[in-house]
Short mmCIF file of C-alpha atoms in Angstrom, two decimals:
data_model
loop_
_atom_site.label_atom_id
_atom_site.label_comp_id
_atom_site.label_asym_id
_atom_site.label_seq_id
_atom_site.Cartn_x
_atom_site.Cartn_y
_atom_site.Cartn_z
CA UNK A 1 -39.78 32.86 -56.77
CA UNK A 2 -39.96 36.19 -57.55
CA UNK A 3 -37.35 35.79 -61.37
CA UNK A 4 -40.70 33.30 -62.10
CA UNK A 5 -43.25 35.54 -61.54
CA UNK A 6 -41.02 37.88 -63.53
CA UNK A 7 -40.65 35.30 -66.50
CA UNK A 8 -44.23 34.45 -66.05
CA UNK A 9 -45.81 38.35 -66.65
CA UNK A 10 -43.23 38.60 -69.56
CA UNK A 11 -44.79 35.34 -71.27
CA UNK A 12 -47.89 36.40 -70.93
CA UNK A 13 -47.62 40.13 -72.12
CA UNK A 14 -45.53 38.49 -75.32
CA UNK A 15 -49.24 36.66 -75.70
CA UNK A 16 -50.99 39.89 -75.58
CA UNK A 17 -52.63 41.18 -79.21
CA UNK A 18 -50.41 43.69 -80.25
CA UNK A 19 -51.90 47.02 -80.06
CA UNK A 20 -54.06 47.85 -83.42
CA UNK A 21 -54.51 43.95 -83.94
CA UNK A 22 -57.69 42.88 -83.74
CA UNK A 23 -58.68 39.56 -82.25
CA UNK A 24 -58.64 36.69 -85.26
CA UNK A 25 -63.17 35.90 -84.78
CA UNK A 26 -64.05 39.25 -83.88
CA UNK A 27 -63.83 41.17 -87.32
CA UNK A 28 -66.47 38.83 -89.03
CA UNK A 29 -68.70 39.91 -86.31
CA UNK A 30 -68.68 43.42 -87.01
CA UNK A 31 -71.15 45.22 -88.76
CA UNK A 32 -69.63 47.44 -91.93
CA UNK A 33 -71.21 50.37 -92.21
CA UNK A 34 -73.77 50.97 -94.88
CA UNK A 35 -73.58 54.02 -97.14
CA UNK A 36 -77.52 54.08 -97.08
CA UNK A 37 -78.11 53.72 -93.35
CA UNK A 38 -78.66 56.90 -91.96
CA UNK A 39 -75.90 59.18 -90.37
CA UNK A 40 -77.51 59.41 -87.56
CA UNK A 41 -80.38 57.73 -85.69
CA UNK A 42 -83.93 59.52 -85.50
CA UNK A 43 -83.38 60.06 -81.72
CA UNK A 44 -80.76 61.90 -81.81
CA UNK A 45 -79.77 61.43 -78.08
CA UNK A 46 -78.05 58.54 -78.89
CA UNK A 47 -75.31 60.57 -80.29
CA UNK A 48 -74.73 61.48 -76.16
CA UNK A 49 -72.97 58.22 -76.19
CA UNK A 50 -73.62 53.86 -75.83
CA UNK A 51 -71.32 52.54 -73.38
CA UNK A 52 -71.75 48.07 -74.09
CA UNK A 53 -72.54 47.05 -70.74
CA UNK A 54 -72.88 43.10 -69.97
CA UNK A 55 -72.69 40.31 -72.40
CA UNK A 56 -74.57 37.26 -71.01
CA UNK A 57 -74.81 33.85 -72.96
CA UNK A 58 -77.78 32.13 -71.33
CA UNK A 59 -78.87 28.46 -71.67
CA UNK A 60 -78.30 26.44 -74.58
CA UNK A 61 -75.95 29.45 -76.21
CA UNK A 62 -73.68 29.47 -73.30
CA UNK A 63 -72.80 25.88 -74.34
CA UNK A 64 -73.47 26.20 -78.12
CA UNK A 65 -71.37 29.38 -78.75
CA UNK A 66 -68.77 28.24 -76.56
CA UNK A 67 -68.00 25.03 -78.40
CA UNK A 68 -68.25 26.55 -82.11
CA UNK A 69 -64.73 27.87 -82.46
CA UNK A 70 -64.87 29.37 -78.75
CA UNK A 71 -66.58 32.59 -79.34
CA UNK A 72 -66.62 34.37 -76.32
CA UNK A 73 -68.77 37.57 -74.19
CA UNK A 74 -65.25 39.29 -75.06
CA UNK A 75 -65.51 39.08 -78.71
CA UNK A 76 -69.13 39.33 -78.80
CA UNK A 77 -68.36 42.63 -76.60
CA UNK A 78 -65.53 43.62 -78.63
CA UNK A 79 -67.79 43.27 -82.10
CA UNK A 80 -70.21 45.31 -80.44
CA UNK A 81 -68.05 48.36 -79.49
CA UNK A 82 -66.57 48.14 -82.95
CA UNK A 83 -69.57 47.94 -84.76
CA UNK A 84 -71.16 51.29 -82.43
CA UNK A 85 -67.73 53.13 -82.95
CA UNK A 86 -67.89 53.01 -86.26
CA UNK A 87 -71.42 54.52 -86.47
CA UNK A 88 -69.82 57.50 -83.66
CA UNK A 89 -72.63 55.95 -81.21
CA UNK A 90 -69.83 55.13 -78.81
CA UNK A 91 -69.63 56.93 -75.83
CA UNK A 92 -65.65 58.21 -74.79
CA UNK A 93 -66.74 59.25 -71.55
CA UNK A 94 -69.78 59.64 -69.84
CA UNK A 95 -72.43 57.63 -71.45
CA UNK A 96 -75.87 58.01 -71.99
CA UNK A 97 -77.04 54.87 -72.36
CA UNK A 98 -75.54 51.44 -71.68
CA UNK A 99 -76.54 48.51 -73.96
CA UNK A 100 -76.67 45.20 -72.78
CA UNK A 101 -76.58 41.80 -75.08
CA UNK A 102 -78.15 38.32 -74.02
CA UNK A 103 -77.67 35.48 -76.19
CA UNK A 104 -80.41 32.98 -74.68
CA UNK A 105 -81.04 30.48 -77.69
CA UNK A 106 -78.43 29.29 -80.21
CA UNK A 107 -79.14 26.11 -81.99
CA UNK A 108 -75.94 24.59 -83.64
CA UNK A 109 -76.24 20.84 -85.29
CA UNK A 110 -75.44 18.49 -82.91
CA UNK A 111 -73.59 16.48 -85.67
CA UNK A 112 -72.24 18.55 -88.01
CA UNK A 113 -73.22 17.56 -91.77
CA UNK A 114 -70.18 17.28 -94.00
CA UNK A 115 -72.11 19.12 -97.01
CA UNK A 116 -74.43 21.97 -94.91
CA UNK A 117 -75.04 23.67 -91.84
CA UNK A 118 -77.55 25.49 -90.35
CA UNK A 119 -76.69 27.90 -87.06
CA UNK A 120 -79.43 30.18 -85.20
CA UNK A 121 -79.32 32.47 -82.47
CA UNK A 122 -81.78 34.37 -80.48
CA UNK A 123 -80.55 37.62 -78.71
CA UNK A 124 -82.32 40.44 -76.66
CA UNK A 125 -80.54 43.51 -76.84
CA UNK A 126 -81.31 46.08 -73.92
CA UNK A 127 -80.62 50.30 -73.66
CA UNK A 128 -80.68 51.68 -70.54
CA UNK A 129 -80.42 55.11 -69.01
CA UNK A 130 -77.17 54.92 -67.50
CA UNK A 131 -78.19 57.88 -65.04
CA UNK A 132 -81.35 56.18 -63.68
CA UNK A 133 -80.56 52.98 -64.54
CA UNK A 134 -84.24 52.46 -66.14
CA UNK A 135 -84.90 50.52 -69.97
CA UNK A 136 -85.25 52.64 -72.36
CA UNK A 137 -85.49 49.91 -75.52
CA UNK A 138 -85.42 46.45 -76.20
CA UNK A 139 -85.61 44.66 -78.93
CA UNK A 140 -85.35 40.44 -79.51
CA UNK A 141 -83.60 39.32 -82.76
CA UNK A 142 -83.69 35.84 -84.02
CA UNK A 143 -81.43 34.94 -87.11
CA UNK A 144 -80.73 31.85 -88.79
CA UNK A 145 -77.47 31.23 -91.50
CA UNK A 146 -77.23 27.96 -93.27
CA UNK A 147 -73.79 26.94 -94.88
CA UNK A 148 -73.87 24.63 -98.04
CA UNK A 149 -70.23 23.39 -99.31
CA UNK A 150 -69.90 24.70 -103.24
CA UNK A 151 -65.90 23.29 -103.92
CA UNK A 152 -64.19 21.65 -102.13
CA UNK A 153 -64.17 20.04 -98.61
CA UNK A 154 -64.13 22.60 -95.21
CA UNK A 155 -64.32 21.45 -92.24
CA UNK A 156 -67.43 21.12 -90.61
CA UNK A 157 -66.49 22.69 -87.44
CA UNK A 158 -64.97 25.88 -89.85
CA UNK A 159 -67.89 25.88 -91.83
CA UNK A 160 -70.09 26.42 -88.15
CA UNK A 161 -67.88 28.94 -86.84
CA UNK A 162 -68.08 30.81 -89.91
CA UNK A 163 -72.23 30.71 -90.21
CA UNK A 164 -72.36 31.08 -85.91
CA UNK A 165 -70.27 33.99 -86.92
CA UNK A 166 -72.26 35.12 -89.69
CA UNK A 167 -75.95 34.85 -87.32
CA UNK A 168 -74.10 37.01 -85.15
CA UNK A 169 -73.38 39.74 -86.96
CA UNK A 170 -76.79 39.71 -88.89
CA UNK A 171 -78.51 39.82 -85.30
CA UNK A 172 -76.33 43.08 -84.61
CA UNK A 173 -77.30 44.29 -88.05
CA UNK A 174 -80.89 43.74 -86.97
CA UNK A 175 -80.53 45.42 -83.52
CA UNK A 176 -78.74 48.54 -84.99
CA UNK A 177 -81.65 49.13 -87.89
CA UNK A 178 -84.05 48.89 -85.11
CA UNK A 179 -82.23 51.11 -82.74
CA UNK A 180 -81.97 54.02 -86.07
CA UNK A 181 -85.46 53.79 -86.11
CA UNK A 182 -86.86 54.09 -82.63
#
């Protein structure tokens, strides 16, 4: 019993993302940094630090989002502390704020078209002190990408994942240009 649970943590660490890999979905969720958006935002007490606190897929999205190429609170969490880190809003230690992401609407086709897709999400985005505990900012961001097929036949499913992806990462975009201007 015990040389299984031996071979058993060894399989599963040799399934473990090799440090400095990044998870396959998560990149195209990230938000690139802009040369024209600020260096800073205009409240500079954000640079104290964002820790990403809870990543909640309500409703229809917990479904939705789950079923288009299995995008999960992890990656949405990981594409969030990526896209902060970038921007230095990340906290090392000690954070000022905590911001918390709820994904409570995401309409995917039910059928997906062979030619075009349309995917939309709605997502409330929440900073809180993380001494008191009390909101600080919130903000609701509803995005919509469609897909059309130029050359060539994709798969519908790929073609989805790629515009679920895609509404993601424009609702960050959203969040983050609201959060520099607060």
């Amino acid at each position: 019993m015990r040389y299984l649970v031996l071979i058993l943590a060894l399989i599963l660490a040799a399934c473990q993302t090799k440090s400095g890999e990044v998870h396959p979905r998560m990149p195209q969720m990230v938000v690139p940094v802009d040369p024209a958006e600020p260096p800073q935002p205009r409240d500079g007490t954000l640079q104290q630090g964002i820790e990403v606190g809870e990543i909640t897929l309500d409703g229809s999205a917990a479904g939705q989002i789950g079923e288009v190429g299995a995008i999960s609170r992890n990656d949405l969490r990981e594409a969030l502390i990526n896209t902060l880190a970038s921007r230095g809003l990340l906290a090392a230690s000690r954070p000022a704020y905590r911001l918390d992401m709820r994904i409570d609407g995401a309409r995917t086709p039910t059928i997906p078209g062979p030619f075009e897709t349309e995917v939309s999400v709605a997502a409330t985005y929440v900073l809180t002190d993380a001494a008191t505990g009390s909101e600080v900012w919130r903000t609701t961001e509803e995005t919509s990408v469609q897909r059309k097929i130029t050359a060539g036949f994709p798969e519908p499913v790929l073609m989805e994942r790629d515009a679920l992806e895609q509404a993601i990462r424009d609702s960050i975009a959203r969040m983050l240009s609201q959060l520099y201007r607060r």
